[in-house]
PDB file of C-alpha atoms in Angstrom:
ATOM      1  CA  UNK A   1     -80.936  45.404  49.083  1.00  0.00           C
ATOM      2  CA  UNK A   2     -84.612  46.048  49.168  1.00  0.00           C
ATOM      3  CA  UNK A   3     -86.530  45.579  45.665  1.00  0.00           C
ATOM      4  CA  UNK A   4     -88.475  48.557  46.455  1.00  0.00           C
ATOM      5  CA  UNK A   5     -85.160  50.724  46.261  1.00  0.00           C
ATOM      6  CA  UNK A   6     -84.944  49.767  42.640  1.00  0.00           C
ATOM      7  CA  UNK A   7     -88.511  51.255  41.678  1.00  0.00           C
ATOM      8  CA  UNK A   8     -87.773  54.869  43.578  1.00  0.00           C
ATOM      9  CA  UNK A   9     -88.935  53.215  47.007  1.00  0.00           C
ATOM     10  CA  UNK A  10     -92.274  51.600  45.358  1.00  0.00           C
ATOM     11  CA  UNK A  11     -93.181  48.057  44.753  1.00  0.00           C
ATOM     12  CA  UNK A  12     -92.599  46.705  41.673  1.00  0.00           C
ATOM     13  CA  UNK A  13     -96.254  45.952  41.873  1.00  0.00           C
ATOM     14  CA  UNK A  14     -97.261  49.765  41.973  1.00  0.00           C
ATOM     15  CA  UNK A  15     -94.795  51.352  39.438  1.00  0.00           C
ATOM     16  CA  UNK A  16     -96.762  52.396  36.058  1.00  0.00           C
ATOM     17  CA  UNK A  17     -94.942  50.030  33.345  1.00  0.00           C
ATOM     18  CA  UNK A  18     -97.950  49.798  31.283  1.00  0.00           C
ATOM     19  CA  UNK A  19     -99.974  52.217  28.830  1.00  0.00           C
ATOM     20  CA  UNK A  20    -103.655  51.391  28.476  1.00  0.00           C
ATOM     21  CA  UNK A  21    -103.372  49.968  25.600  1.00  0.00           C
ATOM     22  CA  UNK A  22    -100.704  47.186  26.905  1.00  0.00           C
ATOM     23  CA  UNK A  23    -103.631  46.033  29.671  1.00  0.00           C
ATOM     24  CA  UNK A  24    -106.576  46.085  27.305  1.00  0.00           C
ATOM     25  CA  UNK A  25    -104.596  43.589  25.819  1.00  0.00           C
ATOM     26  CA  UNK A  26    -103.551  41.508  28.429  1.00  0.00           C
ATOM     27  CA  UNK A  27    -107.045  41.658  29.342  1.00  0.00           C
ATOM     28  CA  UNK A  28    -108.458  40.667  25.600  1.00  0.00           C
ATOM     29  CA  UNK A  29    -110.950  43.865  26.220  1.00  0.00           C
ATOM     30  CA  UNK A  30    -111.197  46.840  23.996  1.00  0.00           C
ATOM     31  CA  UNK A  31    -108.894  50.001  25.305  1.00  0.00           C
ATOM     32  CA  UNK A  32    -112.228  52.011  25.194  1.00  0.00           C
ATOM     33  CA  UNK A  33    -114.178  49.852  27.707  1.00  0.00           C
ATOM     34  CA  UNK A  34    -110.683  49.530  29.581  1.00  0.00           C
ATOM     35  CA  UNK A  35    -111.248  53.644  29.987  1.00  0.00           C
ATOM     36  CA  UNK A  36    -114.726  53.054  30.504  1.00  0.00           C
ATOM     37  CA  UNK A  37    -113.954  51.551  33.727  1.00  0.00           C
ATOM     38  CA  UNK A  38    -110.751  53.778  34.596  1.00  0.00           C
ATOM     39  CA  UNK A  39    -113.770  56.605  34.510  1.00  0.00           C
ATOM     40  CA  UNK A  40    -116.503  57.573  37.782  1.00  0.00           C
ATOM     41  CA  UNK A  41    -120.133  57.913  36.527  1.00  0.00           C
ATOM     42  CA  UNK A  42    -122.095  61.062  37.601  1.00  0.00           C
ATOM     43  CA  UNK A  43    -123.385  59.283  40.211  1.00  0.00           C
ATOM     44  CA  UNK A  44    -124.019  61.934  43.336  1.00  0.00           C
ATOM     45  CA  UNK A  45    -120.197  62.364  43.636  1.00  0.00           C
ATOM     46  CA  UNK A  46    -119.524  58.807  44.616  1.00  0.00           C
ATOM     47  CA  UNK A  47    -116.146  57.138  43.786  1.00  0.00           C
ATOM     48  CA  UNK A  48    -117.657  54.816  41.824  1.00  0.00           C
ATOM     49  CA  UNK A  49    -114.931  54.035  38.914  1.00  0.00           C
ATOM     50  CA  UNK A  50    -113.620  50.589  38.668  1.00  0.00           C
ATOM     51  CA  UNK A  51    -109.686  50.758  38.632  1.00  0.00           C
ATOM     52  CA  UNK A  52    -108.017  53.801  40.064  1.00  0.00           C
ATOM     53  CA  UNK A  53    -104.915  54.453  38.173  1.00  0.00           C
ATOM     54  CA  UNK A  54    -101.538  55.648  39.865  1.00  0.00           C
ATOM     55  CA  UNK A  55    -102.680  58.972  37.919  1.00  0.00           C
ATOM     56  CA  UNK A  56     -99.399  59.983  36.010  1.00  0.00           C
ATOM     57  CA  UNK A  57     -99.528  62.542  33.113  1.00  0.00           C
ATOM     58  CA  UNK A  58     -99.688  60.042  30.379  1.00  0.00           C
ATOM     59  CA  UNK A  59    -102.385  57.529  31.908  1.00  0.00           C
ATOM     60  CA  UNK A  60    -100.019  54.815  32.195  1.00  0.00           C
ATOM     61  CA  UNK A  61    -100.988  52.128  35.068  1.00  0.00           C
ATOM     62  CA  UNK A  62     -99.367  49.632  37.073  1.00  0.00           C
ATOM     63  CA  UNK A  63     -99.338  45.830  37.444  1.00  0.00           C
ATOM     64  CA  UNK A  64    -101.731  46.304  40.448  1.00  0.00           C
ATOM     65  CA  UNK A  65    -104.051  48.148  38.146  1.00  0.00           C
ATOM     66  CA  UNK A  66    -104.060  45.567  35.691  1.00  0.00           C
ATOM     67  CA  UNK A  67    -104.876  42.654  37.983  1.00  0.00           C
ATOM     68  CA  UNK A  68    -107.635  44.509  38.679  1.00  0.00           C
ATOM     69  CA  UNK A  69    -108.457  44.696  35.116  1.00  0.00           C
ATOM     70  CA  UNK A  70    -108.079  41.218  34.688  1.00  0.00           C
ATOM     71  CA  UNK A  71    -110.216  40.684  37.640  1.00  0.00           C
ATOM     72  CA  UNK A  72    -113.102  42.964  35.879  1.00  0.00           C
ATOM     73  CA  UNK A  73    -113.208  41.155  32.631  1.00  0.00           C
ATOM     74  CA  UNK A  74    -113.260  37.468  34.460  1.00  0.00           C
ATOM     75  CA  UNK A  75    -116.399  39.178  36.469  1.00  0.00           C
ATOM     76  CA  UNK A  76    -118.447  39.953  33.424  1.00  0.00           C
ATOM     77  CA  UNK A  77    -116.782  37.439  30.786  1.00  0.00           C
ATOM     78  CA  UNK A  78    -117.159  34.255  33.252  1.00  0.00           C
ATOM     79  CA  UNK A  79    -119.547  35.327  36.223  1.00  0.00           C
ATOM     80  CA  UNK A  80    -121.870  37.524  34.024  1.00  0.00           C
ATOM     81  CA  UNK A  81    -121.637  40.375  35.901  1.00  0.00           C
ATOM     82  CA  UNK A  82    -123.030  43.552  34.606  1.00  0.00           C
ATOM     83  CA  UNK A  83    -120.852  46.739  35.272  1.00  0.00           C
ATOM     84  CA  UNK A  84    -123.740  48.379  36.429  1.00  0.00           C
ATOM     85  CA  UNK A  85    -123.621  46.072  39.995  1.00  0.00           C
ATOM     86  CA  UNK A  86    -119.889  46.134  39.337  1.00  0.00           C
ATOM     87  CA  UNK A  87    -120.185  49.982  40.259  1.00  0.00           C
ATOM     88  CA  UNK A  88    -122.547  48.930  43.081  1.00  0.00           C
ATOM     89  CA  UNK A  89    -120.317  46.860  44.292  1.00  0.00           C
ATOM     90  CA  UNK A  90    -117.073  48.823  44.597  1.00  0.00           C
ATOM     91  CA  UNK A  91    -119.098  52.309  46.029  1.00  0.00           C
ATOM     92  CA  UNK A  92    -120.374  49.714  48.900  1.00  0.00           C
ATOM     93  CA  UNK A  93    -117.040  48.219  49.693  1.00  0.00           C
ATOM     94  CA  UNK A  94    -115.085  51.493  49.533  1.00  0.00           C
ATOM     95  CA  UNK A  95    -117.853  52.534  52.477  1.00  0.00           C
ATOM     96  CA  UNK A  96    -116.397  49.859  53.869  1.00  0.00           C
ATOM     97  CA  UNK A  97    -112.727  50.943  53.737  1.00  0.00           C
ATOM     98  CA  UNK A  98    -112.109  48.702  51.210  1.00  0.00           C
ATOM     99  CA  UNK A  99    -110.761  51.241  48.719  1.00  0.00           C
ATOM    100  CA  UNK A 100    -109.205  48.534  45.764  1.00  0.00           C
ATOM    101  CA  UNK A 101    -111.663  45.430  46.754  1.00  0.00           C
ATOM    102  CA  UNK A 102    -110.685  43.933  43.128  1.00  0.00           C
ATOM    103  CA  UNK A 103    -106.738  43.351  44.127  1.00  0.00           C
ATOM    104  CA  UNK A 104    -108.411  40.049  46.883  1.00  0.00           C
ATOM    105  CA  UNK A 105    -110.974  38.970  44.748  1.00  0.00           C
ATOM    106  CA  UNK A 106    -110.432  35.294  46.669  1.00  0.00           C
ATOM    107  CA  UNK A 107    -112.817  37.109  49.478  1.00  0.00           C
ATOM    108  CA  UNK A 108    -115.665  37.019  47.243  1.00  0.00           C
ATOM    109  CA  UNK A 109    -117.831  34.542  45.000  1.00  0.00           C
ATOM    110  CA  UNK A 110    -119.549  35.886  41.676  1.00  0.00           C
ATOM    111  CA  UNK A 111    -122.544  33.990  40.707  1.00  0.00           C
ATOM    112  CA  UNK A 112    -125.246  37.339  39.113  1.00  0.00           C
ATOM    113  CA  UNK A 113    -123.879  39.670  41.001  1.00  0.00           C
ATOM    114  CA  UNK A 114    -121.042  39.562  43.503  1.00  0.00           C
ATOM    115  CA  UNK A 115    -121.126  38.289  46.912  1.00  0.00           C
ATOM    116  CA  UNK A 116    -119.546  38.270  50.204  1.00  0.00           C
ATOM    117  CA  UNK A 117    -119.419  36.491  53.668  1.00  0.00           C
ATOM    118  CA  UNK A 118    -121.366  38.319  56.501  1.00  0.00           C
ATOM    119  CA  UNK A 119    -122.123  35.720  59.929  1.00  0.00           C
ATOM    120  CA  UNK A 120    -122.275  32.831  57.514  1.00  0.00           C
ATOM    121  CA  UNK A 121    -124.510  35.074  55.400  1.00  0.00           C
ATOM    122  CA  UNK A 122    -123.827  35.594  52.041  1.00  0.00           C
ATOM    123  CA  UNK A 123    -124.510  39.409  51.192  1.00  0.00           C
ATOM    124  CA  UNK A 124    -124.729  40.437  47.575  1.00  0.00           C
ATOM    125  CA  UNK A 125    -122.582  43.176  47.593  1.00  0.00           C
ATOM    126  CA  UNK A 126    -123.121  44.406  43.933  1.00  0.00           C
ATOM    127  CA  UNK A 127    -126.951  45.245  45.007  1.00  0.00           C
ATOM    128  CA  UNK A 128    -126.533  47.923  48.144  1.00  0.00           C
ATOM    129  CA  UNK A 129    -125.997  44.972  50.665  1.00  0.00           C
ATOM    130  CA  UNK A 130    -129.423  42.973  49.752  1.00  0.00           C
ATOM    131  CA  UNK A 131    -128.881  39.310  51.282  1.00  0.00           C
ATOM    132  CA  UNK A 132    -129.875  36.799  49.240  1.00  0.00           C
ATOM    133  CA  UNK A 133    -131.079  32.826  49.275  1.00  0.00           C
ATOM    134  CA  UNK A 134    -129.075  30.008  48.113  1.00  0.00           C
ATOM    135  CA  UNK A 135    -127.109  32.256  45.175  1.00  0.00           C
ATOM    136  CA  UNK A 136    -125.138  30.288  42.367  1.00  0.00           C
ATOM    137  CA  UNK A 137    -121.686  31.364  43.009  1.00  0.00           C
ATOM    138  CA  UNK A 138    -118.547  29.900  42.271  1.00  0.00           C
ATOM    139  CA  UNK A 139    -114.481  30.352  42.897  1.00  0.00           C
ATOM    140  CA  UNK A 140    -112.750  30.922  39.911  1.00  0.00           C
ATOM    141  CA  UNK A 141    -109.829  33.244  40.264  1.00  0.00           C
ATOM    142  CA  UNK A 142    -106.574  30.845  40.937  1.00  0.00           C
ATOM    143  CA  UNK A 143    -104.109  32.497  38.661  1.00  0.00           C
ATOM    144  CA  UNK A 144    -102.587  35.170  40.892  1.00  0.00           C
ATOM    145  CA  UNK A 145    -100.022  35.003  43.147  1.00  0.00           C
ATOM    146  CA  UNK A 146     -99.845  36.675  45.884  1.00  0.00           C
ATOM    147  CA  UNK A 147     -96.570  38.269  48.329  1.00  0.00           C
ATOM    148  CA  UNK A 148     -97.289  39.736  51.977  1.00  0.00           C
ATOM    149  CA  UNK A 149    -100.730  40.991  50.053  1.00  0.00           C
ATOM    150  CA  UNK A 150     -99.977  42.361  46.753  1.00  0.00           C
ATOM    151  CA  UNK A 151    -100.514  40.429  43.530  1.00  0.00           C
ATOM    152  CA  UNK A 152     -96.876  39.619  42.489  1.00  0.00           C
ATOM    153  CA  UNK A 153     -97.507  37.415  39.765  1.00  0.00           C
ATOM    154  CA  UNK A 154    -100.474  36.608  36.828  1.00  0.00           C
ATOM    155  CA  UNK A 155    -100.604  33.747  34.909  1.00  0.00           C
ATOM    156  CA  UNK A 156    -103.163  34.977  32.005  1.00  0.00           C
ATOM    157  CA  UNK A 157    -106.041  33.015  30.544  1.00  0.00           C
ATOM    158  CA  UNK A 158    -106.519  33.720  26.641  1.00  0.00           C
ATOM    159  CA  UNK A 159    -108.565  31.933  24.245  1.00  0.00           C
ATOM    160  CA  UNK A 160    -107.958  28.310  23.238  1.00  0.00           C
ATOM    161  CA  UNK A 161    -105.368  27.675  26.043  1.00  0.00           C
ATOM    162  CA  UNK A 162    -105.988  26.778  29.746  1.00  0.00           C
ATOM    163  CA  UNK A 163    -102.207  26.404  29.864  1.00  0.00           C
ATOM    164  CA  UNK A 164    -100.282  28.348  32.667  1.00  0.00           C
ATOM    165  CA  UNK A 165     -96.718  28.799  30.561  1.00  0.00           C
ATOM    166  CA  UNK A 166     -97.399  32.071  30.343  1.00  0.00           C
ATOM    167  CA  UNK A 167     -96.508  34.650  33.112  1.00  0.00           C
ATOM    168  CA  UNK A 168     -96.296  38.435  34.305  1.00  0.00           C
ATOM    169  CA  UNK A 169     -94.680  39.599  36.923  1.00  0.00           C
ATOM    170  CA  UNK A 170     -93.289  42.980  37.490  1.00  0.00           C
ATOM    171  CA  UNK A 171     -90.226  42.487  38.919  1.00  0.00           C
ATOM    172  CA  UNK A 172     -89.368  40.444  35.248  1.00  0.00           C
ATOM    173  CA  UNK A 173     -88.835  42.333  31.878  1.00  0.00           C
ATOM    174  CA  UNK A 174     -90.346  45.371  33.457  1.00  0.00           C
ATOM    175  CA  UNK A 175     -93.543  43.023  33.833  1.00  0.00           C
ATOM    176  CA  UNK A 176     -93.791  42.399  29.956  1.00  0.00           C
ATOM    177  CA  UNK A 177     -95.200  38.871  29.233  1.00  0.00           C
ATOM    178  CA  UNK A 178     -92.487  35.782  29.323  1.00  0.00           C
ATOM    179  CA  UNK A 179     -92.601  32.358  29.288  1.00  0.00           C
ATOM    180  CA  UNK A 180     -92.482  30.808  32.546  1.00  0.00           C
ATOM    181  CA  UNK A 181     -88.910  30.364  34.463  1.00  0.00           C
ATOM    182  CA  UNK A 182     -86.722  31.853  31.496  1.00  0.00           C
ATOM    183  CA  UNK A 183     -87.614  35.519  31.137  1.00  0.00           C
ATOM    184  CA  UNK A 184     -88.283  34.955  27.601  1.00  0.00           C
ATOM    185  CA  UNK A 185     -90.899  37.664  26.322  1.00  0.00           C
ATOM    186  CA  UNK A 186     -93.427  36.357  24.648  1.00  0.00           C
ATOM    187  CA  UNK A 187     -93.372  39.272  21.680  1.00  0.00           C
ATOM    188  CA  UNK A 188     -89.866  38.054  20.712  1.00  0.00           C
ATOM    189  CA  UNK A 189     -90.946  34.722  19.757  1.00  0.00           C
ATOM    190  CA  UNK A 190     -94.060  36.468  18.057  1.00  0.00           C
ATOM    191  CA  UNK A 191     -92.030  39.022  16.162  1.00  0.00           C
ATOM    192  CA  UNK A 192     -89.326  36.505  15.186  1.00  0.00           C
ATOM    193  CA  UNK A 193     -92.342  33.963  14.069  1.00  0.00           C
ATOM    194  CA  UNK A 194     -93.386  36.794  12.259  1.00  0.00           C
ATOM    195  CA  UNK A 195     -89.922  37.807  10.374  1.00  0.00           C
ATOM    196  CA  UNK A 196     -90.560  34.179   8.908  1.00  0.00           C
ATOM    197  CA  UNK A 197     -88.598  31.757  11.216  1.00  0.00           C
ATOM    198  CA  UNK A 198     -90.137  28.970  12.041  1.00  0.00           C
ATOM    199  CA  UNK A 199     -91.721  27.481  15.962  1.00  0.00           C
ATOM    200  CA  UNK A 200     -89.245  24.627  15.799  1.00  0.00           C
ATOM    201  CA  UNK A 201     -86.182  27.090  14.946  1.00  0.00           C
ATOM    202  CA  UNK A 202     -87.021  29.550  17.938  1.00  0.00           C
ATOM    203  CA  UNK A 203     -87.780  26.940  20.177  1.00  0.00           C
ATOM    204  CA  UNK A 204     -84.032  25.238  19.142  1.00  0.00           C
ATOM    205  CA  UNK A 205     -82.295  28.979  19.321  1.00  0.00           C
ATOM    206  CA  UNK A 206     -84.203  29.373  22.740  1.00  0.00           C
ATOM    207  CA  UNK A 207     -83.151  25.667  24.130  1.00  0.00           C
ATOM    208  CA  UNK A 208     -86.847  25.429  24.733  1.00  0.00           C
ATOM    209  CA  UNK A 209     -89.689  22.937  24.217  1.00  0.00           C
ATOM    210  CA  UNK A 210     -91.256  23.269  21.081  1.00  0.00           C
ATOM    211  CA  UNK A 211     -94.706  23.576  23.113  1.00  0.00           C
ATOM    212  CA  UNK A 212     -93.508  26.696  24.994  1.00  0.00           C
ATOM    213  CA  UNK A 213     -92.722  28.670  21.894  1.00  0.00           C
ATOM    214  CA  UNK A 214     -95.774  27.875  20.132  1.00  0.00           C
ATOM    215  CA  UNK A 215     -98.069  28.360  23.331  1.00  0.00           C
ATOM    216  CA  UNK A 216     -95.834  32.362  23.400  1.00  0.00           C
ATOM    217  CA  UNK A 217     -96.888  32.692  19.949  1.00  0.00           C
ATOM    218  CA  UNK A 218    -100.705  31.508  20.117  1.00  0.00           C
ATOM    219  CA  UNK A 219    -100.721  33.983  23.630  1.00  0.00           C
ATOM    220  CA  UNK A 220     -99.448  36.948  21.185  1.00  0.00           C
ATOM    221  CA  UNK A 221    -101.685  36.216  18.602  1.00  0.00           C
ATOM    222  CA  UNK A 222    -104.680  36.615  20.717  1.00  0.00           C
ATOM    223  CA  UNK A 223    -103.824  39.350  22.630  1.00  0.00           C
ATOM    224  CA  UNK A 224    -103.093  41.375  19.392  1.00  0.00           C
ATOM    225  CA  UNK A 225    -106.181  40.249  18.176  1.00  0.00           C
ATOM    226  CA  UNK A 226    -108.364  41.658  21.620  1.00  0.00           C
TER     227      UNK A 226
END
């Protein structure tokens, strides 16, 4: 059986499991600038908003959507993007045909603004095409995994950690965050940490290294705290 027939003939990647608040979390960003960039400037009509959400009555988006998220915040947190050339960036690649440009972000390079390969060129695509000389750019985005083109799986950075226990994938717990190969959510360990047992005790109930639980809990704690 397809997985698609599961999710009403959609993939797992595009159903809307999460409320706004869920991937301004994931994302350690406020949910306001999280609808800052779900929003279009007045701009001359151009489709210049960052994410575009599935669009369902209650604003919910899917795992797609926040990959893209994710993508946004590494773009301004670690390249230094501005959302300014952000907006540039996706109004000139949508010309393109590149409606979502955000989902293959392994295309591109950020360094000040974001940049592409044209004939061995690189094109800084966040300033209306202007080439540039010798840019500082860099590849940073190795944390999504990808399935016939769609971004199956994230493995989320978070402050204090460069650890990759951590894991979201749609097509486990309905895409909530777990702990790597056991489908353990990571807000059960934080909620049972917080009714007062202890690391070592979950991690013993769990059969799991002591190192995983604690790294589930640390994850919640920062999230909550974004």
């Amino acid at each position: 059986m397809e997985i698609t027939e599961f999710y009403g003939g959609s993939h797992p990647s595009e159903v809307p499991f999460y409320t706004q608040r869920d991937v301004a979390m994931v994302c350690g960003v406020p949910a306001r600038t999280l609808g800052d960039w779900l929003r279009p400037t007045e701009s001359g009509g151009m489709r210049d908003e960052l994410i575009v959400g599935p669009g369902g009555p209650d604003g919910r988006l899917s795992f797609q959507n926040l990959v893209e998220a994710y993508i946004v915040r590494l773009m301004q947190d670690q390249g230094g993007v501005p959302t300014r050339r952000l907006r540039n960036f996706v109004v000139a690649e949508r010309d393109r045909g590149v409606d979502r440009p955000f989902l293959r972000p392994d295309g591109y390079w950020v360094g000040t603004g974001v940049y592409r390969n044209v004939a061995d060129d690189l094109v800084d695509a966040s300033e209306w095409q202007q080439y540039v000389l010798r840019p500082i750019v860099e590849r940073y985005v190795d944390r999504i995994q990808y399935e016939e083109d769609r971004p199956v799986e994230l493995f989320p950075t978070y402050p204090g950690s460069d650890s990759r226990a951590i894991r979201i994938d749609p097509r486990v717990r309905f895409g909530r965050p777990t702990i790597d190969g056991t489908g353990i959510k990571t807000a059960t360990v934080w909620e049972r940490a917080k009714a007062g047992e202890t690391i070592r005790a979950i991690a013993e109930g769990y059969g799991l290294d002591e190192d995983l639980a604690a790294e589930a809990y640390r994850y919640e704690v920062s999230r909550r705290a974004a």
